[in-house]
Amino acid sequence: MRRLIPTAVALLLAGTALASDRPDPSELLPGGAATVRNTGDARAFSQGSGNLPYERLFTFRIGDGVFRKLWVSSPSSTTSSDGLGPLYNSRGCQSCHLRDGRGRPPEAGEAASSLLMRLSVPPTAPRPTEPTASTLPATPDPTYGLQLQTFGIQGHAAEGHVAVNWTEEAVPLAGGEVAHLRRPAWRIENWGYGPPGPGLMTSPRVAPPMIGLGLLELVPEADILAGADPDDRNHDGVSGRAARVWSGALGHAALGRFGWKALAPTLADQSADAFMADMGLSTPIHVAQGYGECTPAQTLCRAAPDGSPGPGKPEVEPRLFDLVVFYARNLGVPARAEPTPEVLRGRAIFRDIGCSACHRPSFTTGHADDRPELSGQRIWPYTDMLLHDMGESLADNRPEGAADGHEWRTAPLWGLGHTQAVSGHTELLHDGRARNALEAILWHGGEAQAARDRVVGLPPADRAALLAFLGSL
Ligand code: HEC
Ligand code: HEC
């Protein structure tokens, strides 16, 4: 297997990992030695790294319990589970990341349950090039902050509700086929605390799948930066920018990796932000924020009792917090089935039409002493971990962290074929607007416009092969 691994130099050129039409055998184990069994069912994303020794698998299971835990408001008799809210989106991690899979947009008349609405108002000062501890991801709405909390505990009004209307559009494809896209129009109803600030900007986000995240966290920063081409010096129309953001967990600026706009550099940062903003819980990273994401204007919320066990102690105690991070790091990527001839053809098309310019097939993880199972693994995530301008249709026109209003982080494609089995739907992209992989591709614009147009122009059998390849991941 070793001699098939391309040289480091070849790896620097995005896409070269797919250079041969014969797949590298390691592709079938996309998470390296941490790959898990392909159960082919709803449990596909919920297994601990395949190479975890027994005692660490046990820690993973306890972490799963914290991920599933439903928090309650304070004061309560169960002091270890209280502190929820006052304002929140969900009572537990698992409610959004159902079966560790992806969320979806709300249906007509339904409350958004696995989709978050981020908020901000136009910035008044430019963002510093080197973020510090006081650099906010965006300029908070004066009343509602950076996120719409759609629930409140007893006595606290929800901030509002998210609703969406769809407009259908037809997209003719080569060979006489026609695809249909649904274009969303998002709105917020029932504002609970008066009107929002002028120029309010919104950004809907579904919960992404949870697999392989600990591997992505361990990809060396230099290898990701090597793929960045912010000025498009190689003139392929694809630039790719690294997101430089503040890490509360590390205490310094670092490369953003997680979230649809690469706002969080580590899984500890992402988990702490989720506890704080989605559930109103303080953690070792946001010790003082027992009130969650309430702004100073929300005085009742700021004054409510919290679940902190004492001064300087977070509601989510360090032991529980570490367990959740351990869990998030070790959700394994399922093994791939032996490719069919059609899948192999789709793999070559994916490479030849320029998908791999952003969906970089492969990386090798670095080393972390506390994570031997995730260290030094050849992985196949199909992302370059960079920000790309994806054009007007996908733009949320809301800058966040290092990303501007047109940029999104290349979504990893591993596990794509399990979406239906795990999540019971196949809705893709940051707001779940695409109802399948073909629609997701047709929404690509900006730097990905040329690749998208090539898919439109493919003969139907080639398009089917490309989709078969995506379904095999
Ligand atoms: C209300 C729904 C919701 C809840 C509750 C929630 N998440 Fe998330 N999660 C999201 C969304 C939406 C994103 C994408 C955020 C973004 O784009 O910035 C996300 C992103 C993530 C990511 C990054 C995934 C990636 O591929 O980049 C991790 C890790 C994560 N959440 C962990 C957690 C943990 C741990 C908890 C519980 C403490 C939690 N989440 C609770 C909705 C939720
Ligand atoms: C310029 C970079 C770029 C190119 C080229 C590109 N993509 Fe993407 N892709 C992205 C980004 C960024 C996203 C996330 C966009 C969003 O959610 O709004 C994405 C999302 C996707 C998704 C949905 C993933 C999910 O989790 O929701 C699929 C499927 C996909 N791309 C397939 C392809 C295919 C196939 C091609 C080649 C035809 C391609 N992409 C070319 C950057 C790119």
Coordinates of C-alpha atoms and ligand atoms in Angstrom, one line a residue:
M1 CA 0.0 0.0 0.0
R2 CA 2.9 2.3 0.9
R3 CA 4.4 2.5 -2.5
L4 CA 1.1 3.8 -4.0
I5 CA 1.1 6.9 -1.8
P6 CA 2.1 9.9 -4.0
T7 CA 5.0 12.0 -3.1
A8 CA 4.5 15.0 -0.8
V9 CA 5.1 17.3 -3.8
A10 CA 2.4 15.6 -5.8
L11 CA 0.0 16.0 -2.9
L12 CA 0.5 19.7 -2.9
L13 CA -1.2 19.9 -6.3
A14 CA -4.9 19.6 -5.5
G15 CA -6.5 16.7 -7.2
T16 CA -3.4 14.8 -8.0
A17 CA -4.4 12.2 -5.5
L18 CA -6.9 11.0 -8.1
A19 CA -4.3 11.1 -10.9
S20 CA -4.5 7.4 -11.7
D21 CA -7.7 5.8 -13.0
R22 CA -6.9 2.9 -10.7
P23 CA -8.0 4.0 -7.2
D24 CA -5.5 3.9 -4.4
P25 CA -6.6 1.1 -2.1
S26 CA -6.5 3.5 0.9
E27 CA -9.4 5.4 -0.7
L28 CA -11.7 2.6 0.5
L29 CA -10.7 3.5 4.1
P30 CA -11.4 7.2 4.0
G31 CA -10.6 7.7 7.7
G32 CA -7.4 5.7 7.6
A33 CA -7.0 3.2 10.5
A34 CA -9.8 5.2 12.3
T35 CA -12.3 4.1 9.6
V36 CA -15.4 2.4 10.9
R37 CA -17.6 -0.5 9.5
N38 CA -20.0 0.4 6.8
T39 CA -23.2 -0.6 8.5
G40 CA -25.3 0.8 5.6
D41 CA -28.0 1.9 8.0
A42 CA -29.0 4.7 10.4
R43 CA -26.1 4.0 12.7
A44 CA -23.4 4.6 10.0
F45 CA -22.2 7.9 11.5
S46 CA -22.4 7.0 15.2
Q47 CA -19.5 4.7 15.7
G48 CA -16.2 5.5 17.5
S49 CA -12.9 5.5 15.6
G50 CA -12.3 1.9 14.4
N51 CA -8.9 1.8 16.1
L52 CA -9.9 3.0 19.6
P53 CA -8.7 0.6 22.3
Y54 CA -11.5 -0.7 24.6
E55 CA -11.1 1.8 27.4
R56 CA -11.1 4.7 25.1
L57 CA -14.2 3.3 23.3
F58 CA -15.8 3.4 26.7
T59 CA -14.9 7.1 27.1
F60 CA -16.4 7.7 23.7
R61 CA -19.7 6.0 24.8
I62 CA -19.8 8.3 27.9
G63 CA -19.2 11.3 25.6
D64 CA -22.1 10.1 23.5
G65 CA -24.2 10.3 26.7
V66 CA -23.3 13.9 27.2
F67 CA -24.0 14.6 23.5
R68 CA -27.5 13.1 23.9
K69 CA -28.1 14.7 27.3
L70 CA -31.2 17.0 27.5
W71 CA -30.4 20.0 29.7
V72 CA -33.0 21.7 32.0
S73 CA -33.4 25.2 33.3
S74 CA -32.1 26.4 36.7
P75 CA -32.7 26.0 39.5
S76 CA -33.5 22.3 39.4
S77 CA -33.0 19.3 41.5
T78 CA -30.5 17.8 39.0
T79 CA -27.7 20.3 39.4
S80 CA -25.4 18.5 36.9
S81 CA -27.9 19.0 34.0
D82 CA -29.2 22.5 34.7
G83 CA -28.4 25.9 33.3
L84 CA -30.3 25.7 30.0
G85 CA -31.1 29.1 28.5
P86 CA -32.7 31.4 29.4
L87 CA -32.8 31.6 25.6
Y88 CA -31.8 28.6 23.5
N89 CA -32.3 26.7 20.2
S90 CA -32.2 23.2 21.5
R91 CA -31.9 21.2 24.8
G92 CA -29.1 18.9 23.6
C93 CA -26.4 18.5 20.9
Q94 CA -28.1 15.4 19.5
S95 CA -31.4 17.2 18.9
C96 CA -29.8 19.0 16.0
H97 CA -27.1 16.5 15.0
L98 CA -29.7 13.7 15.0
R99 CA -27.9 10.3 14.7
D100 CA -24.7 12.4 14.2
G101 CA -26.0 13.3 10.7
R102 CA -27.2 16.5 9.2
G103 CA -30.0 18.8 9.9
R104 CA -32.6 20.1 7.5
P105 CA -34.6 23.3 6.8
P106 CA -38.1 23.5 8.4
E107 CA -41.1 22.4 6.5
A108 CA -44.1 24.7 6.0
G109 CA -45.6 25.5 9.4
E110 CA -42.9 23.6 11.3
A111 CA -40.5 25.2 13.8
A112 CA -36.8 25.0 12.7
S113 CA -35.3 22.3 14.9
S114 CA -31.9 21.5 13.3
L115 CA -31.3 24.8 11.5
L116 CA -29.8 27.9 13.1
M117 CA -30.3 31.5 12.0
R118 CA -27.2 33.6 12.5
L119 CA -27.7 37.4 12.8
S120 CA -25.6 40.6 12.6
V121 CA -25.7 44.2 11.5
P122 CA -23.3 45.9 9.1
P123 CA -19.8 46.3 10.6
T124 CA -18.8 49.8 11.6
A125 CA -15.0 49.1 11.6
P126 CA -12.9 46.9 9.4
R127 CA -11.9 43.5 10.7
P128 CA -8.4 43.3 12.0
T129 CA -6.1 41.1 9.8
E130 CA -4.9 39.3 12.9
P131 CA -7.9 38.5 15.1
T132 CA -7.6 38.7 18.9
A133 CA -9.6 37.6 21.9
S134 CA -11.9 40.6 21.5
T135 CA -12.5 40.1 17.7
L136 CA -16.1 39.1 17.3
P137 CA -17.2 36.9 14.4
A138 CA -19.5 39.7 13.2
T139 CA -21.2 42.8 14.5
P140 CA -24.0 41.6 16.8
D141 CA -27.5 42.9 16.4
P142 CA -28.0 45.3 19.4
T143 CA -30.9 43.3 20.8
Y144 CA -30.7 39.8 19.4
G145 CA -26.9 39.3 19.2
L146 CA -25.3 36.9 16.7
Q147 CA -27.9 34.1 16.7
L148 CA -31.7 33.8 16.8
Q149 CA -32.7 31.7 19.8
T150 CA -36.0 30.2 18.9
F151 CA -37.0 29.0 22.5
G152 CA -37.0 30.6 26.0
I153 CA -37.4 28.9 29.3
Q154 CA -40.5 29.6 31.4
G155 CA -41.0 33.4 31.6
H156 CA -38.6 34.3 28.7
A157 CA -40.0 34.9 25.2
A158 CA -38.4 33.2 22.3
E159 CA -36.5 35.7 20.1
G160 CA -38.5 34.7 17.0
H161 CA -39.2 31.9 14.5
V162 CA -37.7 31.0 11.2
A163 CA -39.8 30.4 8.1
V164 CA -39.0 29.8 4.5
N165 CA -40.8 30.0 1.2
W166 CA -39.5 28.1 -1.9
T167 CA -39.7 29.1 -5.6
E168 CA -39.1 26.3 -8.1
E169 CA -36.8 26.9 -11.1
A170 CA -36.1 24.6 -14.0
V171 CA -32.5 24.0 -15.2
P172 CA -32.2 22.3 -18.6
L173 CA -29.3 19.8 -18.9
A174 CA -27.5 18.4 -21.9
G175 CA -29.2 15.3 -23.3
G176 CA -32.8 16.6 -22.8
E177 CA -32.8 16.2 -19.0
V178 CA -34.3 18.9 -16.8
A179 CA -33.4 19.5 -13.1
H180 CA -35.5 21.5 -10.7
L181 CA -34.1 23.8 -8.0
R182 CA -36.0 25.4 -5.1
R183 CA -34.8 28.9 -4.2
P184 CA -35.4 29.8 -0.6
A185 CA -36.7 33.1 0.7
W186 CA -36.0 33.1 4.5
R187 CA -37.9 35.3 7.0
I188 CA -38.1 35.7 10.7
E189 CA -41.5 36.0 12.4
N190 CA -42.8 36.9 15.8
W191 CA -39.8 39.0 17.0
G192 CA -39.9 38.6 20.8
Y193 CA -38.0 41.7 21.8
G194 CA -39.0 44.4 19.4
P195 CA -37.6 45.2 16.0
P196 CA -34.0 44.1 15.1
G197 CA -31.4 46.7 14.3
P198 CA -31.3 48.5 10.9
G199 CA -29.6 46.6 8.1
L200 CA -30.1 43.2 9.8
M201 CA -28.2 40.4 8.0
T202 CA -29.2 36.8 8.4
S203 CA -27.6 33.4 7.6
P204 CA -29.4 30.1 7.8
R205 CA -27.3 27.0 8.6
V206 CA -28.3 23.4 9.0
A207 CA -26.3 21.1 11.3
P208 CA -23.5 19.4 9.4
P209 CA -22.7 15.7 9.7
M210 CA -20.3 14.9 12.6
I211 CA -18.0 12.3 11.1
G212 CA -14.2 12.5 10.7
L213 CA -13.9 15.9 12.5
G214 CA -11.0 14.8 14.7
L215 CA -9.1 13.9 11.6
L216 CA -9.8 17.2 10.0
E217 CA -8.7 18.9 13.2
L218 CA -5.3 17.2 12.9
V219 CA -4.5 18.1 9.3
P220 CA -1.3 20.2 9.5
E221 CA -2.0 23.9 9.0
A222 CA 0.8 24.2 6.5
D223 CA -0.7 21.5 4.3
I224 CA -4.0 23.4 4.1
L225 CA -2.2 26.7 3.5
A226 CA -0.2 25.1 0.7
G227 CA -3.5 24.6 -1.2
A228 CA -4.5 28.3 -0.8
D229 CA -4.2 30.5 -3.9
P230 CA -6.0 33.7 -2.8
D231 CA -4.8 35.6 -5.9
D232 CA -5.4 32.7 -8.3
R233 CA -1.8 32.6 -9.5
N234 CA -2.3 29.4 -11.3
H235 CA -5.3 31.0 -13.3
D236 CA -7.6 28.1 -12.8
G237 CA -10.4 30.4 -11.7
V238 CA -10.3 28.8 -8.2
S239 CA -8.6 30.8 -5.5
G240 CA -9.2 29.4 -2.0
R241 CA -8.5 31.5 1.1
A242 CA -7.5 30.4 4.5
A243 CA -9.7 31.6 7.4
R244 CA -7.7 33.1 10.2
V245 CA -9.8 33.3 13.3
W246 CA -9.5 33.5 17.1
S247 CA -9.4 30.3 19.1
G248 CA -10.6 30.6 22.7
A249 CA -9.5 27.0 23.3
L250 CA -5.9 27.6 22.1
G251 CA -5.6 31.2 23.3
H252 CA -4.3 32.4 19.9
A253 CA -5.4 33.0 16.4
A254 CA -5.5 29.9 14.2
L255 CA -6.8 28.5 11.0
G256 CA -10.6 28.2 11.0
R257 CA -11.7 24.7 10.1
F258 CA -15.3 24.0 11.3
G259 CA -18.7 25.4 10.5
W260 CA -20.0 26.3 7.0
K261 CA -17.7 29.4 7.1
A262 CA -14.8 27.9 8.9
L263 CA -15.4 30.0 12.0
A264 CA -14.1 27.5 14.6
P265 CA -10.5 26.4 14.6
T266 CA -10.9 23.5 17.0
L267 CA -13.7 21.1 18.1
A268 CA -13.4 22.5 21.6
D269 CA -14.2 26.0 20.2
Q270 CA -17.1 24.7 18.2
S271 CA -18.5 22.7 21.1
A272 CA -18.1 25.7 23.5
D273 CA -19.9 28.0 21.1
A274 CA -22.7 25.4 20.7
F275 CA -23.2 25.0 24.4
M276 CA -23.2 28.8 24.9
A277 CA -25.2 30.1 21.9
D278 CA -27.4 27.1 21.1
M279 CA -28.2 26.0 24.7
G280 CA -27.3 28.9 26.9
L281 CA -24.7 27.0 28.9
S282 CA -21.3 28.2 30.1
T283 CA -18.2 26.1 29.5
P284 CA -14.5 26.3 30.5
I285 CA -14.1 28.5 27.4
H286 CA -17.0 30.8 28.1
V287 CA -17.0 30.6 31.9
A288 CA -18.9 33.8 32.6
Q289 CA -21.6 33.3 30.0
G290 CA -24.2 31.3 32.0
Y291 CA -26.8 33.5 30.3
G292 CA -25.7 32.2 26.9
E293 CA -25.9 34.6 24.0
C294 CA -28.3 37.2 25.7
T295 CA -27.3 40.8 24.9
P296 CA -27.1 43.5 27.6
A297 CA -30.4 44.8 26.1
Q298 CA -32.1 41.6 27.2
T299 CA -32.0 42.5 30.9
L300 CA -34.4 39.9 32.2
C301 CA -32.3 37.2 30.5
R302 CA -29.1 38.5 31.9
A303 CA -30.6 38.6 35.4
A304 CA -32.0 35.1 35.5
P305 CA -30.4 32.5 37.8
D306 CA -27.9 30.2 36.1
G307 CA -26.8 26.7 36.8
S308 CA -23.2 27.4 37.7
P309 CA -22.1 25.4 40.7
G310 CA -20.1 28.4 42.1
P311 CA -18.3 31.6 41.2
G312 CA -15.8 31.0 38.3
K313 CA -17.3 27.5 37.7
P314 CA -19.0 26.8 34.3
E315 CA -22.4 25.1 34.0
V316 CA -20.8 22.4 31.8
E317 CA -18.0 21.3 34.1
P318 CA -14.6 20.6 32.5
R319 CA -15.0 16.8 32.7
L320 CA -18.2 16.8 30.8
F321 CA -16.9 19.3 28.3
D322 CA -13.8 17.2 27.6
L323 CA -16.0 14.1 27.1
V324 CA -18.1 15.9 24.4
V325 CA -14.9 17.0 22.6
F326 CA -13.5 13.5 22.8
Y327 CA -16.8 12.2 21.3
A328 CA -16.8 14.8 18.5
R329 CA -13.2 13.9 17.6
N330 CA -13.9 10.2 17.3
L331 CA -17.0 9.8 15.2
G332 CA -15.7 7.6 12.5
V333 CA -16.0 7.7 8.8
P334 CA -17.5 4.5 7.2
A335 CA -15.5 2.3 4.9
R336 CA -16.4 2.5 1.2
A337 CA -17.6 -0.4 -0.8
E338 CA -15.5 -1.8 -3.6
P339 CA -16.1 0.6 -6.5
T340 CA -18.2 -0.5 -9.5
P341 CA -17.0 0.4 -13.1
E342 CA -19.5 3.3 -13.1
V343 CA -18.2 4.7 -9.8
L344 CA -14.6 4.5 -11.2
R345 CA -15.8 6.4 -14.3
G346 CA -17.5 9.0 -12.1
R347 CA -14.3 9.4 -10.1
A348 CA -12.3 10.3 -13.2
I349 CA -15.0 12.8 -14.3
F350 CA -15.0 14.4 -10.8
R351 CA -11.2 14.9 -11.3
D352 CA -11.3 16.0 -14.9
I353 CA -14.1 18.6 -14.7
G354 CA -12.4 20.4 -11.8
C355 CA -14.4 19.3 -8.7
S356 CA -11.2 18.3 -6.9
A357 CA -9.8 21.8 -7.3
C358 CA -11.8 22.5 -4.1
H359 CA -12.9 19.1 -2.9
R360 CA -9.3 18.0 -2.4
P361 CA -9.4 14.2 -2.2
S362 CA -6.7 13.5 0.3
F363 CA -4.6 14.7 3.3
T364 CA -2.3 13.0 5.8
T365 CA -3.0 14.0 9.4
G366 CA -0.3 15.3 11.8
H367 CA 0.4 14.0 15.3
A368 CA -1.1 14.6 18.7
D369 CA 0.1 12.7 21.7
D370 CA -3.3 12.5 23.2
R371 CA -4.8 11.3 19.9
P372 CA -2.7 8.4 18.7
E373 CA -5.7 6.8 16.8
L374 CA -6.1 10.0 14.6
S375 CA -2.5 10.7 14.1
G376 CA -0.6 10.0 10.9
Q377 CA -3.6 8.8 8.9
R378 CA -4.0 9.1 5.2
I379 CA -7.6 10.4 4.9
W380 CA -10.0 11.1 2.0
P381 CA -12.3 13.9 3.1
Y382 CA -12.8 15.7 -0.3
T383 CA -12.3 19.2 1.1
D384 CA -9.4 21.7 0.9
M385 CA -10.7 23.3 4.2
L386 CA -10.6 26.7 2.5
L387 CA -13.0 29.5 1.8
H388 CA -14.3 30.0 -1.8
D389 CA -16.5 32.6 -3.4
M390 CA -19.5 30.4 -4.4
G391 CA -21.4 33.1 -6.3
E392 CA -24.5 35.2 -5.9
S393 CA -27.1 32.5 -5.5
L394 CA -25.4 30.8 -2.5
A395 CA -24.3 34.1 -1.0
D396 CA -25.7 35.0 2.4
N397 CA -24.2 38.5 2.0
R398 CA -23.3 38.3 5.7
P399 CA -19.6 38.4 6.6
E400 CA -18.6 36.1 9.4
G401 CA -15.1 35.5 10.8
A402 CA -12.7 35.6 8.0
A403 CA -15.4 34.8 5.4
D404 CA -17.1 37.4 3.3
G405 CA -20.8 37.3 2.3
H406 CA -20.0 35.2 -0.8
E407 CA -17.6 32.7 0.8
W408 CA -18.2 29.2 2.2
R409 CA -15.8 26.5 3.3
T410 CA -15.6 23.6 0.9
A411 CA -17.9 21.0 2.4
P412 CA -16.3 17.6 3.0
L413 CA -17.9 14.9 0.8
W414 CA -17.0 11.8 2.8
G415 CA -20.1 9.9 3.9
L416 CA -22.3 11.7 1.4
G417 CA -23.9 8.4 0.2
H418 CA -25.1 7.6 3.7
T419 CA -27.2 10.8 4.1
Q420 CA -30.6 9.1 3.4
A421 CA -30.0 6.2 5.7
V422 CA -28.7 8.3 8.6
S423 CA -30.8 11.5 8.3
G424 CA -33.8 10.3 6.4
H425 CA -33.4 12.9 3.7
T426 CA -30.8 14.0 1.1
E427 CA -31.0 17.8 1.7
L428 CA -27.6 19.4 1.1
L429 CA -25.7 22.7 1.3
H430 CA -25.5 25.2 4.2
D431 CA -29.2 25.9 4.3
G432 CA -30.4 22.5 3.0
R433 CA -31.9 24.0 -0.1
A434 CA -30.5 21.2 -2.4
R435 CA -32.7 18.1 -2.4
N436 CA -29.9 15.9 -3.7
A437 CA -26.3 16.0 -4.9
L438 CA -27.2 17.1 -8.5
E439 CA -29.1 20.1 -7.1
A440 CA -26.2 20.9 -4.8
I441 CA -23.8 21.0 -7.8
L442 CA -26.2 23.1 -9.8
W443 CA -26.2 25.8 -7.1
H444 CA -22.4 26.1 -7.3
G445 CA -21.4 29.5 -8.8
G446 CA -18.5 31.9 -8.5
E447 CA -15.2 30.0 -8.4
A448 CA -17.1 26.8 -9.1
Q449 CA -19.2 28.1 -12.0
A450 CA -17.0 26.5 -14.6
A451 CA -17.2 23.1 -12.9
R452 CA -20.9 23.4 -12.5
D453 CA -21.4 24.3 -16.2
R454 CA -19.4 21.2 -17.2
V455 CA -21.8 19.1 -15.2
V456 CA -24.8 20.7 -17.1
G457 CA -23.0 19.9 -20.4
L458 CA -22.1 16.2 -19.6
P459 CA -23.9 13.5 -21.5
P460 CA -26.6 11.9 -19.2
A461 CA -24.6 8.7 -18.7
D462 CA -21.5 10.6 -17.5
R463 CA -23.6 12.8 -15.2
A464 CA -25.1 9.6 -13.7
A465 CA -21.5 8.2 -13.2
L466 CA -20.5 11.4 -11.4
L467 CA -23.5 11.0 -9.1
A468 CA -22.8 7.3 -8.6
F469 CA -19.3 8.3 -7.5
L470 CA -20.6 10.9 -5.0
G471 CA -23.1 8.3 -3.7
S472 CA -20.2 5.9 -3.1
L473 CA -18.4 8.2 -0.7
Ligands
HEC1 C1 -29.6 24.2 17.3 C2 -28.9 23.2 16.6 C3 -27.5 22.8 17.1 C4 -27.2 22.3 18.3 C5 -28.1 22.2 19.6 C6 -25.8 21.9 18.2 N1 -25.3 22.1 17.0 FE1 -23.5 21.7 16.3 N2 -23.9 22.7 14.6 C7 -25.1 23.2 14.2 C8 -24.9 24.0 13.1 C9 -26.0 24.8 12.4 C10 -23.6 24.0 12.7 C11 -22.9 24.7 11.6 C12 -22.5 26.1 12.2 C13 -21.8 27.1 11.4 O1 -21.9 27.0 10.2 O2 -21.2 28.0 11.9 C14 -22.9 23.1 13.7 C15 -21.6 22.7 13.7 C16 -21.0 21.8 14.6 C17 -19.7 21.3 14.4 C18 -18.7 21.5 13.3 C19 -19.0 20.5 12.2 C20 -18.3 20.8 10.9 O3 -18.4 19.9 10.0 O4 -17.7 21.8 10.7 C21 -19.5 20.5 15.6 C22 -18.2 19.8 15.9 C23 -20.7 20.6 16.4 N3 -21.6 21.4 15.7 C24 -20.8 20.1 17.6 C25 -21.9 20.3 18.5 C26 -21.9 20.0 19.9 C27 -20.8 19.3 20.6 C28 -23.1 20.4 20.4 C29 -23.6 20.3 21.8 C30 -22.8 21.0 22.7 C31 -23.8 21.0 19.2 N4 -23.0 20.9 18.1 C32 -25.1 21.5 19.3 C33 -26.3 23.0 14.9 C34 -26.4 22.7 16.2
HEC2 C1 -14.7 26.6 -6.0 C2 -14.7 25.5 -5.1 C3 -15.6 24.3 -5.4 C4 -15.7 23.6 -6.6 C5 -14.9 23.7 -7.9 C6 -16.7 22.6 -6.4 N1 -17.2 22.7 -5.1 FE1 -18.7 21.6 -4.3 N2 -18.7 22.8 -2.7 C7 -17.9 23.9 -2.5 C8 -18.4 24.6 -1.3 C9 -17.8 25.9 -0.8 C10 -19.5 23.9 -0.8 C11 -20.5 24.4 0.3 C12 -21.4 25.4 -0.3 C13 -22.6 25.7 0.6 O1 -23.0 25.0 1.4 O2 -23.2 26.8 0.3 C14 -19.7 22.8 -1.7 C15 -20.7 21.8 -1.6 C16 -20.8 20.7 -2.3 C17 -21.8 19.6 -2.1 C18 -22.8 19.6 -1.0 C19 -22.1 19.1 0.3 C20 -22.9 19.2 1.6 O3 -22.4 18.7 2.6 O4 -23.9 19.9 1.6 C21 -21.6 18.7 -3.1 C22 -22.4 17.4 -3.3 C23 -20.6 19.2 -4.0 N3 -20.1 20.4 -3.5 C24 -20.1 18.5 -5.1 C25 -19.3 19.1 -6.0 C26 -19.0 18.6 -7.4 C27 -19.5 17.3 -7.9 C28 -18.2 19.5 -8.0 C29 -17.6 19.4 -9.4 C30 -18.7 19.5 -10.4 C31 -17.9 20.6 -7.1 N4 -18.6 20.3 -5.9 C32 -17.1 21.6 -7.3 C33 -16.9 24.2 -3.2 C34 -16.6 23.8 -4.5

